[in-house]
GROMACS .gro file of C-alpha atoms in nm:
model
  430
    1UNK     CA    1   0.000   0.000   0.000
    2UNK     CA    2   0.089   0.395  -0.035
    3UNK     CA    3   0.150   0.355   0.391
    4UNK     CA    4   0.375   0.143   0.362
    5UNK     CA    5   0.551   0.221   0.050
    6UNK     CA    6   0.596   0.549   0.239
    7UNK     CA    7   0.716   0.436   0.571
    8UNK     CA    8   0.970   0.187   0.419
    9UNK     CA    9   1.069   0.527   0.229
   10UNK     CA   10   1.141   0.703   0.532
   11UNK     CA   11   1.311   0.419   0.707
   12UNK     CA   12   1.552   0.378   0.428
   13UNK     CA   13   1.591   0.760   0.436
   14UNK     CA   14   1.658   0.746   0.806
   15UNK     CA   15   1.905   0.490   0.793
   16UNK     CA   16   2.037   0.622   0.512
   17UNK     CA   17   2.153   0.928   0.710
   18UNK     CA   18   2.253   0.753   1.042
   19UNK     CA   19   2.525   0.588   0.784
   20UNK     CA   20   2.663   0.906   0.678
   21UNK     CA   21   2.710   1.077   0.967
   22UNK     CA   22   2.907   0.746   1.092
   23UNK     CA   23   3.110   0.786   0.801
   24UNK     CA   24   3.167   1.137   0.900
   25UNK     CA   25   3.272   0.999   1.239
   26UNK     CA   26   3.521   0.768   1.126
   27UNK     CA   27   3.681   0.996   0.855
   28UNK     CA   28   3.710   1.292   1.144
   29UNK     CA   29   3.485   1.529   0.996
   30UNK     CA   30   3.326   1.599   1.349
   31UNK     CA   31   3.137   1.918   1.233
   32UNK     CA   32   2.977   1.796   0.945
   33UNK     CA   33   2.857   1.492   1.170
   34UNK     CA   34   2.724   1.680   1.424
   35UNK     CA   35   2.569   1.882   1.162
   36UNK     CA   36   2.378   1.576   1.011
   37UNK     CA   37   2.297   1.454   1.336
   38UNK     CA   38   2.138   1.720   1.453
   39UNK     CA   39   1.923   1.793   1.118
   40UNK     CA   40   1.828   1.414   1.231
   41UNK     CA   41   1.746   1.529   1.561
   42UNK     CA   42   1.516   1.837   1.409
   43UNK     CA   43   1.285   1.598   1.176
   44UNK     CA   44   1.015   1.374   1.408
   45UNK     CA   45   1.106   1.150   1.224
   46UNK     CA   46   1.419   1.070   1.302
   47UNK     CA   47   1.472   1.270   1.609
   48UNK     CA   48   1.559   0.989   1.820
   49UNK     CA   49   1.853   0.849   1.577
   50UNK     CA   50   1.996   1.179   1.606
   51UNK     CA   51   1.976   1.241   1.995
   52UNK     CA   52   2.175   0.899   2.007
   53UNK     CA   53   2.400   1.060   1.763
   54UNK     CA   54   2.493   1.356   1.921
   55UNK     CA   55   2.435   1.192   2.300
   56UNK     CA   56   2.735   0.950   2.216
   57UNK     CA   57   2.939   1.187   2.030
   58UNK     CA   58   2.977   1.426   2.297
   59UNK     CA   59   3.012   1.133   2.566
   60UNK     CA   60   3.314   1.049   2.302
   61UNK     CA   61   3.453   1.394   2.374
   62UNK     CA   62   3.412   1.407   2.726
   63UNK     CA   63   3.087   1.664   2.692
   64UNK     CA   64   2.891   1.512   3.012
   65UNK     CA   65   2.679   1.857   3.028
   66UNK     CA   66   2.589   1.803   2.672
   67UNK     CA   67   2.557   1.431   2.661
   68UNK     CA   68   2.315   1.447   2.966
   69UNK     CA   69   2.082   1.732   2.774
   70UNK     CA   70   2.063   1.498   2.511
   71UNK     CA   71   1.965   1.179   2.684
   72UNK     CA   72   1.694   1.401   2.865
   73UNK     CA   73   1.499   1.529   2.559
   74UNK     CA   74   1.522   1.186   2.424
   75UNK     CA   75   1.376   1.048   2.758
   76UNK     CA   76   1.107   1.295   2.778
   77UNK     CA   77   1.019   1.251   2.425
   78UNK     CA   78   1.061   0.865   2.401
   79UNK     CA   79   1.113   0.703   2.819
   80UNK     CA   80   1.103   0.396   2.635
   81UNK     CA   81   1.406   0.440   2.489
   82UNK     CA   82   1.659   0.201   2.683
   83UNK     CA   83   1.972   0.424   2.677
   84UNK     CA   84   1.809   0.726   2.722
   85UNK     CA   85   1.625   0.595   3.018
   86UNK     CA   86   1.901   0.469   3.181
   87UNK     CA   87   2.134   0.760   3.076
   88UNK     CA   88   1.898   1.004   3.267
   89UNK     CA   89   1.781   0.841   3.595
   90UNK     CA   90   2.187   0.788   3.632
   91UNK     CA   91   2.222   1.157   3.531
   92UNK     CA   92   1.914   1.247   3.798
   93UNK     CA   93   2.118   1.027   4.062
   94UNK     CA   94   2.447   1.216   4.053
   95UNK     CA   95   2.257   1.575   4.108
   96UNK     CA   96   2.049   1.442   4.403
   97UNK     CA   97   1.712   1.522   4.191
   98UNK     CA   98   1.569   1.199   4.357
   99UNK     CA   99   1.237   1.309   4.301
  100UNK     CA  100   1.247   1.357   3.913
  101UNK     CA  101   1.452   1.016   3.955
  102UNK     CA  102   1.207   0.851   4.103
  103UNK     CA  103   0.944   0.939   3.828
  104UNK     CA  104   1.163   0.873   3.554
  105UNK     CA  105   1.148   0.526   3.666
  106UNK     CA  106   0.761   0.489   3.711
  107UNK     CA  107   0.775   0.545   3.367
  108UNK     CA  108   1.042   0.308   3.256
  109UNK     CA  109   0.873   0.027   3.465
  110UNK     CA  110   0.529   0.127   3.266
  111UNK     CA  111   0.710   0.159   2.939
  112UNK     CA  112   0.823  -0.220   3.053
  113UNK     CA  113   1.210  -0.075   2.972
  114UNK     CA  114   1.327  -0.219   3.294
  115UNK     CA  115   1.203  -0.509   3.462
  116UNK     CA  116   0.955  -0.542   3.748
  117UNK     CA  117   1.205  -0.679   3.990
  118UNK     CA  118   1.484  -0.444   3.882
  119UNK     CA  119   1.265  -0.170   3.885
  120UNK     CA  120   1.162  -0.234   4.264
  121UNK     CA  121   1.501  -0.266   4.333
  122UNK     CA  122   1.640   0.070   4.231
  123UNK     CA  123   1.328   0.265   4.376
  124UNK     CA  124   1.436   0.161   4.704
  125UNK     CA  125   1.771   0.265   4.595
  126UNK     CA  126   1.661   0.598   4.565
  127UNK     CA  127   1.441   0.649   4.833
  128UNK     CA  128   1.704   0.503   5.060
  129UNK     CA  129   1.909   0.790   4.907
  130UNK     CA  130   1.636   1.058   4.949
  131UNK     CA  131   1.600   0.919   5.311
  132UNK     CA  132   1.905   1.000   5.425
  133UNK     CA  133   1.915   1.373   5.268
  134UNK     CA  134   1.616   1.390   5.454
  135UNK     CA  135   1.706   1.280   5.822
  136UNK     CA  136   1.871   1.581   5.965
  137UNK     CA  137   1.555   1.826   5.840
  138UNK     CA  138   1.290   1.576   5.828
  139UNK     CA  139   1.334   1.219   6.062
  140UNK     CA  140   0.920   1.180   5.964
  141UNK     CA  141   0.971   1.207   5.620
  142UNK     CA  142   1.336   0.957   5.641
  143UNK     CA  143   1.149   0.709   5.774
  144UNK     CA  144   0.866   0.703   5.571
  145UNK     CA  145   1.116   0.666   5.293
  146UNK     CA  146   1.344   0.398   5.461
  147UNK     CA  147   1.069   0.225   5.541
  148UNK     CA  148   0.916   0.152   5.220
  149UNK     CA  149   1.252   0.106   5.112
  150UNK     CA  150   1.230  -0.213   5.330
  151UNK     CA  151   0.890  -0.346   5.208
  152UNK     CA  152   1.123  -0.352   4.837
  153UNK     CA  153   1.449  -0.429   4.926
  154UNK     CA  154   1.432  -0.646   5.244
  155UNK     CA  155   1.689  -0.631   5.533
  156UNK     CA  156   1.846  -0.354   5.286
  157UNK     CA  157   2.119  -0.226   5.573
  158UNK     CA  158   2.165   0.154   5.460
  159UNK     CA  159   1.774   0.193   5.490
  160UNK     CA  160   1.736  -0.027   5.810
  161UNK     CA  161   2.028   0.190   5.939
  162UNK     CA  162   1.830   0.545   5.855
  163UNK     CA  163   1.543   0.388   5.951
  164UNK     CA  164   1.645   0.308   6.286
  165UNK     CA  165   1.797   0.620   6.280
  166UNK     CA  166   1.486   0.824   6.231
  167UNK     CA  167   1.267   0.624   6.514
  168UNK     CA  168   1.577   0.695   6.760
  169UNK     CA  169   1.503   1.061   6.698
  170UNK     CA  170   1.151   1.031   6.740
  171UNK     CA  171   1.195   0.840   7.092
  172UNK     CA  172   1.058   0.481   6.953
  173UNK     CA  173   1.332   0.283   7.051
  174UNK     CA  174   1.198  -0.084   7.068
  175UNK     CA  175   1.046  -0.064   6.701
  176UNK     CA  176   1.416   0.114   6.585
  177UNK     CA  177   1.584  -0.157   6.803
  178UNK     CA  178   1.342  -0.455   6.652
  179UNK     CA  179   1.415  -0.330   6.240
  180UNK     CA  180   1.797  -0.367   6.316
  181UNK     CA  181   1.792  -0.651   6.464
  182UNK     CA  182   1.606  -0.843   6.176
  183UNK     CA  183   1.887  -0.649   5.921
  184UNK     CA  184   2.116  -0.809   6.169
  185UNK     CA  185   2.019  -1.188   6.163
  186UNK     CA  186   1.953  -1.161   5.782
  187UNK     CA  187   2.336  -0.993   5.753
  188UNK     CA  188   2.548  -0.861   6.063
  189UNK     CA  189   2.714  -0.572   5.941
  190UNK     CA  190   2.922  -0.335   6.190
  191UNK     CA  191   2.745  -0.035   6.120
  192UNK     CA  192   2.394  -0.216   6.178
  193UNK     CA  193   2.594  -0.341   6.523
  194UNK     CA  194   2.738  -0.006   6.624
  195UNK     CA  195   2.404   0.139   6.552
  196UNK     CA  196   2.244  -0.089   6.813
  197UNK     CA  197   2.449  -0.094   7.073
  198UNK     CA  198   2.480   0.284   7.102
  199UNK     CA  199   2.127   0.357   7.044
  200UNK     CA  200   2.059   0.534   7.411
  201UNK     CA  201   2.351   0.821   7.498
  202UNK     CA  202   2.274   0.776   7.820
  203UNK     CA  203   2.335   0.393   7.885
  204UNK     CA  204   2.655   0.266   8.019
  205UNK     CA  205   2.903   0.020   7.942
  206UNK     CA  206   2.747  -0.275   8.130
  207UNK     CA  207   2.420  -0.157   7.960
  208UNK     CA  208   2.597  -0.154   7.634
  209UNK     CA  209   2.767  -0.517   7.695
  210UNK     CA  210   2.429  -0.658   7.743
  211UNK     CA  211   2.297  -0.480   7.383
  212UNK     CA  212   2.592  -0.623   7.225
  213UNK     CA  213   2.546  -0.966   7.367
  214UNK     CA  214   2.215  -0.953   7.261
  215UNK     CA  215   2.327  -0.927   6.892
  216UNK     CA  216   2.505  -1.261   6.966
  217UNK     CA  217   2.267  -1.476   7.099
  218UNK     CA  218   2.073  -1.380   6.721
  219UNK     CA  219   2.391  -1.490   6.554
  220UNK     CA  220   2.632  -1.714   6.719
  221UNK     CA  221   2.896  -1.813   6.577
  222UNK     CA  222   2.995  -1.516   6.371
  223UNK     CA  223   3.286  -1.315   6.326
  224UNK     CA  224   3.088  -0.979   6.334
  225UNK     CA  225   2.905  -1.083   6.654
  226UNK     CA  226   3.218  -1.149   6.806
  227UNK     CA  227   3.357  -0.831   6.739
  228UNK     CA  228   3.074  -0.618   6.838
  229UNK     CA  229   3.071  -0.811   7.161
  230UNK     CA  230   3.474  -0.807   7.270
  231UNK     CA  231   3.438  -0.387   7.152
  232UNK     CA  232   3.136  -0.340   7.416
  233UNK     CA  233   3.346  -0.534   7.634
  234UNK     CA  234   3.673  -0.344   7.615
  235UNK     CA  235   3.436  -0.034   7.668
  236UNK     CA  236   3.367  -0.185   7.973
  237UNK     CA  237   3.681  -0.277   8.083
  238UNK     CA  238   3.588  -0.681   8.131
  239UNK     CA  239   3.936  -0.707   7.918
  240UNK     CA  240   3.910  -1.137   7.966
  241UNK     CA  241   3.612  -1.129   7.847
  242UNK     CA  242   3.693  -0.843   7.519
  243UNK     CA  243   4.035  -1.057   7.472
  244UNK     CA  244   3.875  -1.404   7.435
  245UNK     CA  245   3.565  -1.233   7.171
  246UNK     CA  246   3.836  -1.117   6.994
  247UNK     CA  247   4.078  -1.394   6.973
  248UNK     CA  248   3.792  -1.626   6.889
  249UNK     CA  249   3.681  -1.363   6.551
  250UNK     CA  250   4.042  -1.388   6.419
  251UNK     CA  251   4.029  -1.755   6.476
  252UNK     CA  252   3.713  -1.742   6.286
  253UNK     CA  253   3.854  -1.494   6.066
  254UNK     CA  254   4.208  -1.324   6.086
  255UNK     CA  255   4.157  -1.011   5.931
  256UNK     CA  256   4.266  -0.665   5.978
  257UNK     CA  257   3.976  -0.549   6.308
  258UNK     CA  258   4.003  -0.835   6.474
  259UNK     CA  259   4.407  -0.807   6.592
  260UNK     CA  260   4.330  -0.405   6.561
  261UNK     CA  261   4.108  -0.462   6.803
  262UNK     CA  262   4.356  -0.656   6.970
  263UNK     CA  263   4.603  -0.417   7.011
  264UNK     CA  264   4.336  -0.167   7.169
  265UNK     CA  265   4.271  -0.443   7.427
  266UNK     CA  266   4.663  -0.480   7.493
  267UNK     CA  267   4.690  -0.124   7.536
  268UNK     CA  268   4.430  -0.046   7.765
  269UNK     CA  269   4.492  -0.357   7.981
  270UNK     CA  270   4.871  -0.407   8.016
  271UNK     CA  271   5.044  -0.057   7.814
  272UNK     CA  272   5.303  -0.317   7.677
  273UNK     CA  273   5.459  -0.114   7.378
  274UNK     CA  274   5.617  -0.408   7.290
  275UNK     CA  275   5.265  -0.655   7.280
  276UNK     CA  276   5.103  -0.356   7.072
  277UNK     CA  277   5.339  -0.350   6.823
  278UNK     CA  278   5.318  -0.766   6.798
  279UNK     CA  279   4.907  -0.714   6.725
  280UNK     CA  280   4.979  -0.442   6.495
  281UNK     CA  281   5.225  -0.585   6.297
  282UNK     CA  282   4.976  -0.884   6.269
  283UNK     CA  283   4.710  -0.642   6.156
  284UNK     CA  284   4.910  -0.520   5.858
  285UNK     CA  285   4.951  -0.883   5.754
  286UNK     CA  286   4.611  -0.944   5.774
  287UNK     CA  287   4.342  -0.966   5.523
  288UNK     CA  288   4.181  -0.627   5.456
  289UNK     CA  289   3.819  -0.599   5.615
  290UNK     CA  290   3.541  -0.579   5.404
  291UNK     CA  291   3.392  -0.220   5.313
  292UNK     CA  292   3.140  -0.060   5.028
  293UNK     CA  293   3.325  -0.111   4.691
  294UNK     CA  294   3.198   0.008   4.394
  295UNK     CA  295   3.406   0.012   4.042
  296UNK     CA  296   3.700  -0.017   4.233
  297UNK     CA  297   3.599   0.287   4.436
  298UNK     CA  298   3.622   0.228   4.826
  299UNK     CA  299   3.423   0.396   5.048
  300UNK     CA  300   3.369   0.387   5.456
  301UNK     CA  301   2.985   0.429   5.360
  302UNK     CA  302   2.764   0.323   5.122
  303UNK     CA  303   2.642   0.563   4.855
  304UNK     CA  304   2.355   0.564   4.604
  305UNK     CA  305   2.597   0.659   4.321
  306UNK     CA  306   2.940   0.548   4.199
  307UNK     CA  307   3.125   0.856   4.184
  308UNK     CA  308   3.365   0.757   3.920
  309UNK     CA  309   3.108   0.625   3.670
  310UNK     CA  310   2.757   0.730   3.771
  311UNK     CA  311   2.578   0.388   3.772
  312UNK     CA  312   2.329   0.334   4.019
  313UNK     CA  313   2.335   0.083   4.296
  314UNK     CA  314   2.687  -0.022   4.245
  315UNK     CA  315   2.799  -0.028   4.584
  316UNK     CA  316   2.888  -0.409   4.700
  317UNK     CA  317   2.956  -0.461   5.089
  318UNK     CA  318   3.315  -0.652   4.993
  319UNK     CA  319   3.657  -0.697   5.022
  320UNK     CA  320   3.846  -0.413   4.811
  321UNK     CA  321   4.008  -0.585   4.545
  322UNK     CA  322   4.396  -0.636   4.575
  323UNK     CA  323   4.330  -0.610   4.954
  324UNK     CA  324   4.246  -0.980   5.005
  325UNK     CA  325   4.561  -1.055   5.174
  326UNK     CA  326   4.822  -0.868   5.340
  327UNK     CA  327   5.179  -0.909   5.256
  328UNK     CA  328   5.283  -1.259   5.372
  329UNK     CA  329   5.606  -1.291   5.574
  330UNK     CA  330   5.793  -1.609   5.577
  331UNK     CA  331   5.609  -1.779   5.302
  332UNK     CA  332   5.287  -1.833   5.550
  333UNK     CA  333   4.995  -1.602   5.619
  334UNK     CA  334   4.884  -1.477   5.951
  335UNK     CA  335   4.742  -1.711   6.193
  336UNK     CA  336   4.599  -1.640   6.534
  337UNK     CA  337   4.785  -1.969   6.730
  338UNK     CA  338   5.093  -1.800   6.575
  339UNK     CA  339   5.028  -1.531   6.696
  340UNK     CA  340   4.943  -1.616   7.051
  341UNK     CA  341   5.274  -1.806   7.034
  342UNK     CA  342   5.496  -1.573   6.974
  343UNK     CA  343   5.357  -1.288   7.155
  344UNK     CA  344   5.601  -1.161   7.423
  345UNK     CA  345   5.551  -1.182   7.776
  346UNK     CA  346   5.415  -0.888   7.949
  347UNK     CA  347   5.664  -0.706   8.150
  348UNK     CA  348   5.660  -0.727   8.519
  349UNK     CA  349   5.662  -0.366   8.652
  350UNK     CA  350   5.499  -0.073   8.375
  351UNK     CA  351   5.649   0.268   8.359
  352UNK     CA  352   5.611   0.560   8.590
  353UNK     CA  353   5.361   0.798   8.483
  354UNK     CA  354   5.548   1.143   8.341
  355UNK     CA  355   5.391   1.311   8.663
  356UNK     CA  356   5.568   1.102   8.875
  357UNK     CA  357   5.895   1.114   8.642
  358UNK     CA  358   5.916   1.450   8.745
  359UNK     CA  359   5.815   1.444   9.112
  360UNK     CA  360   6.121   1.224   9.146
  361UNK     CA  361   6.356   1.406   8.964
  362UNK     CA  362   6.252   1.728   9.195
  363UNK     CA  363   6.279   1.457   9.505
  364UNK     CA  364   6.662   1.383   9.401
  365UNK     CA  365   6.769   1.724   9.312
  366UNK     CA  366   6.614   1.851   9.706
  367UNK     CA  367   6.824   1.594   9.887
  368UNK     CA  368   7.145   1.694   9.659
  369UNK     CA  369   7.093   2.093   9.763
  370UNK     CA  370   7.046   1.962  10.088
  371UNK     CA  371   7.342   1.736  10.135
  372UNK     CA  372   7.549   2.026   9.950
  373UNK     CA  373   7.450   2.276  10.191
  374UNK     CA  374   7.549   2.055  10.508
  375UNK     CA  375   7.868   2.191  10.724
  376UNK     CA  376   8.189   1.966  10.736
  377UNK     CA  377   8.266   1.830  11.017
  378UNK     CA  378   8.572   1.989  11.159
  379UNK     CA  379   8.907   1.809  11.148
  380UNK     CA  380   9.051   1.672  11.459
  381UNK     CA  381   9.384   1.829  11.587
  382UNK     CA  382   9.739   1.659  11.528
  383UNK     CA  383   9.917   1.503  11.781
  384UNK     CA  384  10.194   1.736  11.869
  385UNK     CA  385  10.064   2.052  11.758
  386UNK     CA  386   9.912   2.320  11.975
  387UNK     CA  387   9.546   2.398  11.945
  388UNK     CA  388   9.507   2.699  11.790
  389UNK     CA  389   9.176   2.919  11.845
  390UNK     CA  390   8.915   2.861  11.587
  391UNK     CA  391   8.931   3.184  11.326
  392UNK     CA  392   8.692   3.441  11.374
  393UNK     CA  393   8.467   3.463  11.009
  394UNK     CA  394   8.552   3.775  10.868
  395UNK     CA  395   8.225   4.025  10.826
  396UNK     CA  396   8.034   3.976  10.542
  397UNK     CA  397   8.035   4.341  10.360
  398UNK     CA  398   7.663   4.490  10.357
  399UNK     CA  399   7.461   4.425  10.040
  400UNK     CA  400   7.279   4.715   9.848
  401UNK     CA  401   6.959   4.745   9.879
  402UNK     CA  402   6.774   4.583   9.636
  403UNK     CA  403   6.602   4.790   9.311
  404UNK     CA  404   6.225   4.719   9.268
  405UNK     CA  405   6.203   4.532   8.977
  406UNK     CA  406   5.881   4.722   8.881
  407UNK     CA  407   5.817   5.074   8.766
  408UNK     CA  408   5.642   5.293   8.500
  409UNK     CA  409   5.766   5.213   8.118
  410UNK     CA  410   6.085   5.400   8.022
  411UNK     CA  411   6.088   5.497   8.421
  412UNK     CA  412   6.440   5.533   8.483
  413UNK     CA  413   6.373   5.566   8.844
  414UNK     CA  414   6.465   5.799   9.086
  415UNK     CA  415   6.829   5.968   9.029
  416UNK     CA  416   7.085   5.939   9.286
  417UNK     CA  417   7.282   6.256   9.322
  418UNK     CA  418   7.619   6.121   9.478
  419UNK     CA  419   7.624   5.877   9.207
  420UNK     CA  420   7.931   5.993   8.980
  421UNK     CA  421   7.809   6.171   8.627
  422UNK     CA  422   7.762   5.972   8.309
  423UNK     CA  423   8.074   6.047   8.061
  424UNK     CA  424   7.923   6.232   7.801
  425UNK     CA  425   7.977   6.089   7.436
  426UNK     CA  426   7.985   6.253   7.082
  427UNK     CA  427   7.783   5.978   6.898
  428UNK     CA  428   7.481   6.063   6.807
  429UNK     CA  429   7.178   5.848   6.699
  430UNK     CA  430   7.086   6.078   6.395
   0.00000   0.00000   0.00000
């Protein structure tokens, strides 16, 4: 028919010009590419061709500001368009626009570009993000967010964490303590623990022992437990109990916190330079700990966003990678029975304090004034010789008076008359 005769016309004419201004491309005649692209882009009828034209030449130059206006007049024309789509929600990410984010999916999961299940996944991506922009101004508004982040992503730790978070602010601590504690049995994760255990300022270190042993009991047998227990424990100065938690995760696990933590025990029980160093040393052969990683970014928390290539929900709660072993001494890797082996004895007496350094410095240098200061006694007369009469001191010639030492500026006191003149001189100043 005419129709078709007429759209197979315009197809051909459409392709037609995409092959050109590739040609241009590969021959280095940028301009007159761009050029043809965007005449494509002009005509509805092969405007999106030419947005993908120009969107991946100026992502070929490095043009990010132009590359994202691109992808968003192709998305608002066409959302169904995969790489435009995906292009701008990434674009959205990076600025924090969570809202127009957000949207921009709705209408990628209606224009069935993404997937139902990936869909749900990144929209609790985002309002995890939005969440925590949102807790310092608005803890109602975080939670709400974190929350239904939940019901999407379950036991998702950043939005159990802001969650939690949130109801701490708002004085609900049992629901805040029971969402962190289902994150925790589905994953422990050291933030979720830290987050538990110091969830009331005002509670003490037993109080905070007892949260952390909590945490245990949901999940024995696990290196995180462990750790969160022998911290809370070293907090409260029960040092058997924070050394065995501690030796028993790097049994489990001899990474990098455990003999870290370790060393903090060996400090605050014992001071013994030389057992720190030994659990330090054993930390820097250590496997690295896990932390977010995303495109070989590392960060200490996780973010909605890689920040060297924009993609969304890259962060992984991993090892970095190149840190999964420490430098290995002695052609063997760490080991905790090694360790325990060859740590050295704790000294028998610890050093003075630098207070009472001093006070016995001052103590040593009193009785050497004082034993310097003690008369001779006087020597006993020879045998043959006459005792002569002790000699009178001779008198000690009066002192001046002593001059104040204070007195107006440039005051040069009161003059004394019988004082002899000053010589006078013939230097001058000027």
């Amino acid at each position: 028919t005419p129709a078709r005769v007429g759209l197979s016309g315009a197809r051909q004419e459409s392709t037609s010009s995409v092959r050109e201004a590739q040609a241009s491309v590969r021959v280095g005649r940028k301009d007159e590419a761009r050029a043809k692209f965007e005449a494509m882009a002009n005509d509805p009828e092969t405007r999106e061709l030419g947005l993908r034209g120009l969107y991946l030449e100026a992502k070929r130059l490095g043009a990010n500001e132009a590359a994202r206006q691109y992808a968003e007049k192709a998305a608002d024309s066409a959302p169904y368009l995969p790489w435009a789509a995906q292009a701008t929600l990434e674009y959205r990410s990076q600025a924090g626009r969570w809202d127009d984010a957000i949207l921009l999916l709705e209408q990628q999961k209606a224009a069935r570009v993404v997937e139902k299940q990936d869909a749900e996944r990144l929209r609790g991506v985002l309002l995890t993000a939005r969440a925590g922009d949102k807790l310092e101004g608005d803890p109602a508004g975080a939670r709400d967010d974190a929350m239904h982040a939940l019901k999407l992503i379950a036991d998702f730790e950043p939005a159990a964490i802001i969650a939690a978070k949130a109801l701490f602010r708002d004085d609900k601590l049992r629901k805040a303590a029971s969402i962190l504690e289902q994150a925790w049995k589905a994953g422990p994760h050291p933030e979720i623990g830290r987050t538990y255990v110091l969830a009331r300022s005002g509670d003490s270190a037993v109080d905070r022992l007892k949260r952390a042993e909590r945490l245990e009991a949901l999940r024995p047998n696990n290196v995180e437990s462990l750790l969160v227990v022998a911290q809370a424990a070293l907090d409260a100065q029960d040092f058997a109990k924070a050394r065995a938690k501690a030796e028993a995760a790097a049994r489990m696990q001899p990474r990098e916190a455990a003999f870290l933590l370790l060393a903090d025990i060996e400090e605050a029980e014992t001071g013994d330079q030389g057992r720190i160093r030994h659990w330090l040393a054993q930390a820097l052969k250590a496997p690295r700990d896990p932390a977010w990683v995303a495109d070989g970014f590392v960060s200490d928390k996780w973010l909605p966003v890689s920040p060297l290539t924009g993609r969304l929900d890259a962060f992984e709660w991993k090892a970095p990678f190149g840190q999964l072993e420490g430098p290995i001494e002695d052609g063997s890797a760490v080991s905790i029975d090694t360790a325990l082996k060859t740590l050295p004895p704790v000294r028998e007496t610890r050093p003075e304090s630098p207070a009472n350094d001093h006070r016995i410095i001052e103590l040593e240098r009193a009785a050497t004034i004082a034993e310097a200061a003690r008369p001779a006694p006087a020597a006993a007369p020879k045998p043959g010789l006459p005792a002569t009469a002790s000699k009178q001191p001779e008198p000690i010639a009066a002192q001046p008076e002593p001059k104040p030492f204070y007195g107006m500026p440039d005051d040069p006191g009161v003059r004394n008359m019988k004082a002899e003149p000053e010589p006078k001189t013939r230097l001058r100043l000027f």
